[in-house]
């Protein structure tokens, strides 16, 4: 039965992990499908609705949906800080703005706005939840300079905003950024966009060439202020969700197979032991005239039967766990549907792996028993030959106590077994290190990003580029201790046959708040000319220092120029590209122009500052660094915690399992020996020392190896992670090693204590009556 | 039944009304049904009797390996049946040497180390080499049990049992697994210890011939004593043959 449980553990981990990942993807895709999540997105200044027909004629386009998307400052009771709202028009029921059903919202509560009522809105659920807003409530907003009181009639979610991330903000922050859906006519009236649109989404035919469609769309939209169309993979929410799933996959593809391997190893050991104890029976059966094949077949069948029970159990438990975990994630991502999909391939693979492991374990042991002549098999196995070995050479035999000598000799006699046990324990340390390391990596990443690179307290984003006077005004606001300007321009970067969309951030050369850093975290002065790429962007473009990159700026006169890459900098989050602001201004053929400012704030005056910022019509939004830090940590932790919880648990279980298993084997092999010692007057503690001391040595030996394996495993996972949103730095803090080792030691101690109780219960008399 | 004592000696063990019942209800087995016996200090006693007659149970209780259901065993004036598990461990450690039919040596330790195992935890032991010399194994000290013959292994077991200079030496079928020649060598070792150190010895055997080397012969039958006789014509182990 113990075998069945071991198999069940291994199989269920694999089934759970892969099942969850597969299900999340299926669920997400089903959600996208159901809400008709668009394939291509583009934002522009303003275009007449008549343009839709031209867009619809692009080869491969299935549906075209136009919208009005604008920003607004929201005023939520209890929040001093500015809250940014993304206003999105809902399709009109008929006429020019009637929708084609792309990016449908999913109503969770309430109803859609009445087309005749201009102040009715639907809020995004994460935002509403963050502020406790419900249908029937109200929210104040400054829309295009006008203060409005809006009636909340519904709460909804959308595949476009699984994560709602505001402009210039790094992470979803549901308190400070929310989606507000309202009637198209109401929004058109507010922004003077009657019979016009400023945002368009397309769905594509199955065989469509997305790049070609984007190319055509850009050409159509560029006279209307288009800032570059992009596909789903650059859609921020999708990219974010994909990134999270990528992280889970990174974890899930490395750890569960290890777990299965360790389970297979345990299985192998346990089965060989059991067959070895059946040796006499096998001899007896052969003496009665059964053939080698039929005896061997009998035991193999027995083992496979038990293993099958384990596999079946593992599949069931794994499927059940997988469903539960998928449900947790479904809630987390707020998917309105849940499809649980079990990957048949994973099922079959996990099953076969387990059966093979038990089969191989059994075959070896059965062979060893079957090849013996019956007369020999029926007798107990020959006594183990021990050697004085290396211990003698150093004169250790005289110095060590006999019990210690027993430990060392036993280890030395079975080096393979000791090695495998050590390997098993070290694997559990490795799993813990590789799991817990993610927290270190994220802390390090945040430290670099927030404390070295982006040291501003707040970032102000203007509604549109302004001249330097805007900076002077910002500097005059209460509580502003320093303000550094920046210019951001959406761009396409081409290098060789690679192409990436990015924002070029123009920073001042002497900036001290927001800085570009090199690998050693030293600030890099932005060169007067040329482009500075983050390592991630450089990798994506396959560019290096000195490469020439074709730059297509997507604003203003949309200049296209070739610039040299003058530096590569280290940045873990996103894949930014920088230029000196003057150089960017020059390329844009504009005077000193800025898109916003980084502020250093006197926190005593922050309330007054926020109030003033909220009332500045030129300010589209303000993001706060502390809030970003908190949400970053929270968002990362939430996604990882669920999966990591399981891995840490399993890591501990492996340690427990390996140690317990090896203690049990030792106990069954050496029970007689240990009981003899008890007879000789050794106390329980002294006898336990021999057994547990051996395990302690193996555990301690395993710790350093485990840490090394853990780092290798972490590197493997980092290499497996293929995300553009952030790079996971390879940083493992000493505390993580310590925690992993402590957990494994604790797990070993628990199994040791359980075995120790068995030593206490030895029946001394019966042990002495039996032969070895 | 003869009950004459040749020499007046102090009593090592005084056993009174000793009973041992295994199991409960219908599966109850009465291993000992009220045994009264005194074993004088320094004597070599041989316990005879068929299988299941209770002699091993009796010896195990004397050695502190098992506790009786009823009755008392007084050793050097102390009631060992009143001791708890830790007390019994201490009693075995300080006073008792055991030799069993299957040697019970530690396979991972050499002959010398097997003896050291006991001398390390004893208060005033012999040196391991001395103990092995006593049983005639000075040239096999660095061999592991698997490299020794059965008789040699049993002599290591005897050396291990006597190395701590125990007050009592309890042997359960020490020659049971040996041929007569090696068996006699083992008996000689036991005899030697009994004679040289004055160790009280009790030896269980199936082999009635061995009874000739005893000071006292105790015969068990069905959980009770059927005969206790003092052997006035004690012979040396070397003269025994079977």
PDB file of C-alpha atoms in Angstrom, chain A residues 167-269:
ATOM      1  CA  UNK A 167      -0.631  54.425 -18.830  1.00  0.00           C
ATOM      2  CA  UNK A 168       2.896  54.758 -17.530  1.00  0.00           C
ATOM      3  CA  UNK A 169       2.166  52.299 -14.766  1.00  0.00           C
ATOM      4  CA  UNK A 170       3.905  49.017 -14.421  1.00  0.00           C
ATOM      5  CA  UNK A 171       1.528  46.780 -12.618  1.00  0.00           C
ATOM      6  CA  UNK A 172      -2.195  46.497 -12.253  1.00  0.00           C
ATOM      7  CA  UNK A 173      -3.368  48.731  -9.448  1.00  0.00           C
ATOM      8  CA  UNK A 174      -7.065  48.286  -8.971  1.00  0.00           C
ATOM      9  CA  UNK A 175      -7.296  51.053  -6.461  1.00  0.00           C
ATOM     10  CA  UNK A 176      -5.842  53.731  -8.689  1.00  0.00           C
ATOM     11  CA  UNK A 177      -6.861  52.625 -12.123  1.00  0.00           C
ATOM     12  CA  UNK A 178     -10.303  51.529 -13.222  1.00  0.00           C
ATOM     13  CA  UNK A 179     -12.278  50.938 -16.370  1.00  0.00           C
ATOM     14  CA  UNK A 180     -15.489  52.907 -16.824  1.00  0.00           C
ATOM     15  CA  UNK A 181     -17.796  51.807 -19.620  1.00  0.00           C
ATOM     16  CA  UNK A 182     -20.435  54.239 -20.747  1.00  0.00           C
ATOM     17  CA  UNK A 183     -22.810  54.841 -23.621  1.00  0.00           C
ATOM     18  CA  UNK A 184     -21.157  55.808 -26.882  1.00  0.00           C
ATOM     19  CA  UNK A 185     -23.345  58.826 -27.428  1.00  0.00           C
ATOM     20  CA  UNK A 186     -22.639  60.196 -23.984  1.00  0.00           C
ATOM     21  CA  UNK A 187     -18.905  59.776 -24.472  1.00  0.00           C
ATOM     22  CA  UNK A 188     -18.999  61.149 -28.037  1.00  0.00           C
ATOM     23  CA  UNK A 189     -20.746  64.238 -26.757  1.00  0.00           C
ATOM     24  CA  UNK A 190     -18.179  64.808 -24.033  1.00  0.00           C
ATOM     25  CA  UNK A 191     -15.199  64.577 -26.344  1.00  0.00           C
ATOM     26  CA  UNK A 192     -16.734  65.970 -29.474  1.00  0.00           C
ATOM     27  CA  UNK A 193     -16.410  62.666 -31.307  1.00  0.00           C
ATOM     28  CA  UNK A 194     -19.874  62.409 -32.886  1.00  0.00           C
ATOM     29  CA  UNK A 195     -19.727  60.106 -35.906  1.00  0.00           C
ATOM     30  CA  UNK A 196     -16.084  59.545 -35.128  1.00  0.00           C
ATOM     31  CA  UNK A 197     -13.909  57.145 -33.183  1.00  0.00           C
ATOM     32  CA  UNK A 198     -10.443  57.093 -31.685  1.00  0.00           C
ATOM     33  CA  UNK A 199      -9.944  53.408 -31.043  1.00  0.00           C
ATOM     34  CA  UNK A 200     -10.439  50.382 -33.220  1.00  0.00           C
ATOM     35  CA  UNK A 201     -10.275  46.627 -32.695  1.00  0.00           C
ATOM     36  CA  UNK A 202     -10.260  43.943 -35.334  1.00  0.00           C
ATOM     37  CA  UNK A 203     -10.852  40.267 -35.334  1.00  0.00           C
ATOM     38  CA  UNK A 204      -9.104  38.288 -38.013  1.00  0.00           C
ATOM     39  CA  UNK A 205      -9.934  35.341 -40.213  1.00  0.00           C
ATOM     40  CA  UNK A 206      -8.277  32.131 -39.269  1.00  0.00           C
ATOM     41  CA  UNK A 207      -5.687  32.248 -42.039  1.00  0.00           C
ATOM     42  CA  UNK A 208      -5.031  35.983 -41.864  1.00  0.00           C
ATOM     43  CA  UNK A 209      -1.518  37.372 -41.766  1.00  0.00           C
ATOM     44  CA  UNK A 210      -1.543  39.532 -38.647  1.00  0.00           C
ATOM     45  CA  UNK A 211       1.592  41.460 -39.503  1.00  0.00           C
ATOM     46  CA  UNK A 212       0.235  42.344 -42.928  1.00  0.00           C
ATOM     47  CA  UNK A 213      -3.079  43.494 -41.444  1.00  0.00           C
ATOM     48  CA  UNK A 214      -1.257  45.668 -38.901  1.00  0.00           C
ATOM     49  CA  UNK A 215       0.848  47.138 -41.668  1.00  0.00           C
ATOM     50  CA  UNK A 216      -2.248  48.030 -43.748  1.00  0.00           C
ATOM     51  CA  UNK A 217      -4.141  49.332 -40.747  1.00  0.00           C
ATOM     52  CA  UNK A 218      -1.244  51.565 -39.766  1.00  0.00           C
ATOM     53  CA  UNK A 219      -1.171  52.999 -43.242  1.00  0.00           C
ATOM     54  CA  UNK A 220      -4.904  53.733 -43.121  1.00  0.00           C
ATOM     55  CA  UNK A 221      -4.781  55.233 -39.642  1.00  0.00           C
ATOM     56  CA  UNK A 222      -1.602  57.244 -39.778  1.00  0.00           C
ATOM     57  CA  UNK A 223      -3.230  60.371 -41.314  1.00  0.00           C
ATOM     58  CA  UNK A 224      -5.732  60.200 -38.442  1.00  0.00           C
ATOM     59  CA  UNK A 225      -3.127  60.205 -35.703  1.00  0.00           C
ATOM     60  CA  UNK A 226      -2.771  56.456 -35.352  1.00  0.00           C
ATOM     61  CA  UNK A 227       0.027  55.511 -32.982  1.00  0.00           C
ATOM     62  CA  UNK A 228       0.585  52.049 -34.276  1.00  0.00           C
ATOM     63  CA  UNK A 229      -1.607  49.002 -34.312  1.00  0.00           C
ATOM     64  CA  UNK A 230      -0.576  45.966 -32.365  1.00  0.00           C
ATOM     65  CA  UNK A 231      -1.594  42.372 -32.024  1.00  0.00           C
ATOM     66  CA  UNK A 232      -2.805  40.447 -29.028  1.00  0.00           C
ATOM     67  CA  UNK A 233       0.665  39.623 -27.855  1.00  0.00           C
ATOM     68  CA  UNK A 234       1.352  43.314 -27.282  1.00  0.00           C
ATOM     69  CA  UNK A 235      -2.022  43.915 -25.696  1.00  0.00           C
ATOM     70  CA  UNK A 236      -1.048  44.763 -22.158  1.00  0.00           C
ATOM     71  CA  UNK A 237      -3.591  42.655 -20.264  1.00  0.00           C
ATOM     72  CA  UNK A 238      -3.055  39.661 -22.488  1.00  0.00           C
ATOM     73  CA  UNK A 239       0.692  40.060 -22.263  1.00  0.00           C
ATOM     74  CA  UNK A 240       0.392  40.182 -18.519  1.00  0.00           C
ATOM     75  CA  UNK A 241      -1.786  37.112 -18.253  1.00  0.00           C
ATOM     76  CA  UNK A 242       0.479  35.286 -20.685  1.00  0.00           C
ATOM     77  CA  UNK A 243       3.419  36.323 -18.561  1.00  0.00           C
ATOM     78  CA  UNK A 244       1.849  34.967 -15.399  1.00  0.00           C
ATOM     79  CA  UNK A 245       1.027  31.707 -17.092  1.00  0.00           C
ATOM     80  CA  UNK A 246       4.551  31.560 -18.420  1.00  0.00           C
ATOM     81  CA  UNK A 247       5.817  31.855 -14.869  1.00  0.00           C
ATOM     82  CA  UNK A 248       3.560  29.065 -13.716  1.00  0.00           C
ATOM     83  CA  UNK A 249       4.684  26.979 -16.632  1.00  0.00           C
ATOM     84  CA  UNK A 250       8.302  27.655 -15.729  1.00  0.00           C
ATOM     85  CA  UNK A 251       7.619  26.304 -12.284  1.00  0.00           C
ATOM     86  CA  UNK A 252       5.328  23.546 -13.446  1.00  0.00           C
ATOM     87  CA  UNK A 253       7.529  22.079 -16.102  1.00  0.00           C
ATOM     88  CA  UNK A 254      10.559  21.661 -13.887  1.00  0.00           C
ATOM     89  CA  UNK A 255       9.364  20.713 -10.440  1.00  0.00           C
ATOM     90  CA  UNK A 256       6.671  18.055 -10.958  1.00  0.00           C
ATOM     91  CA  UNK A 257       8.832  15.849 -13.186  1.00  0.00           C
ATOM     92  CA  UNK A 258      11.435  15.873 -10.435  1.00  0.00           C
ATOM     93  CA  UNK A 259       8.781  14.873  -8.015  1.00  0.00           C
ATOM     94  CA  UNK A 260       7.759  12.014 -10.245  1.00  0.00           C
ATOM     95  CA  UNK A 261      11.391  10.971 -10.591  1.00  0.00           C
ATOM     96  CA  UNK A 262      11.874  10.919  -6.826  1.00  0.00           C
ATOM     97  CA  UNK A 263       8.655   8.969  -6.403  1.00  0.00           C
ATOM     98  CA  UNK A 264       9.887   6.495  -9.019  1.00  0.00           C
ATOM     99  CA  UNK A 265      13.162   6.173  -7.150  1.00  0.00           C
ATOM    100  CA  UNK A 266      11.435   5.538  -3.832  1.00  0.00           C
ATOM    101  CA  UNK A 267       9.248   3.033  -5.533  1.00  0.00           C
ATOM    102  CA  UNK A 268      12.178   1.251  -7.021  1.00  0.00           C
ATOM    103  CA  UNK A 269      13.897   0.968  -3.655  1.00  0.00           C
TER     104      UNK A 269
END
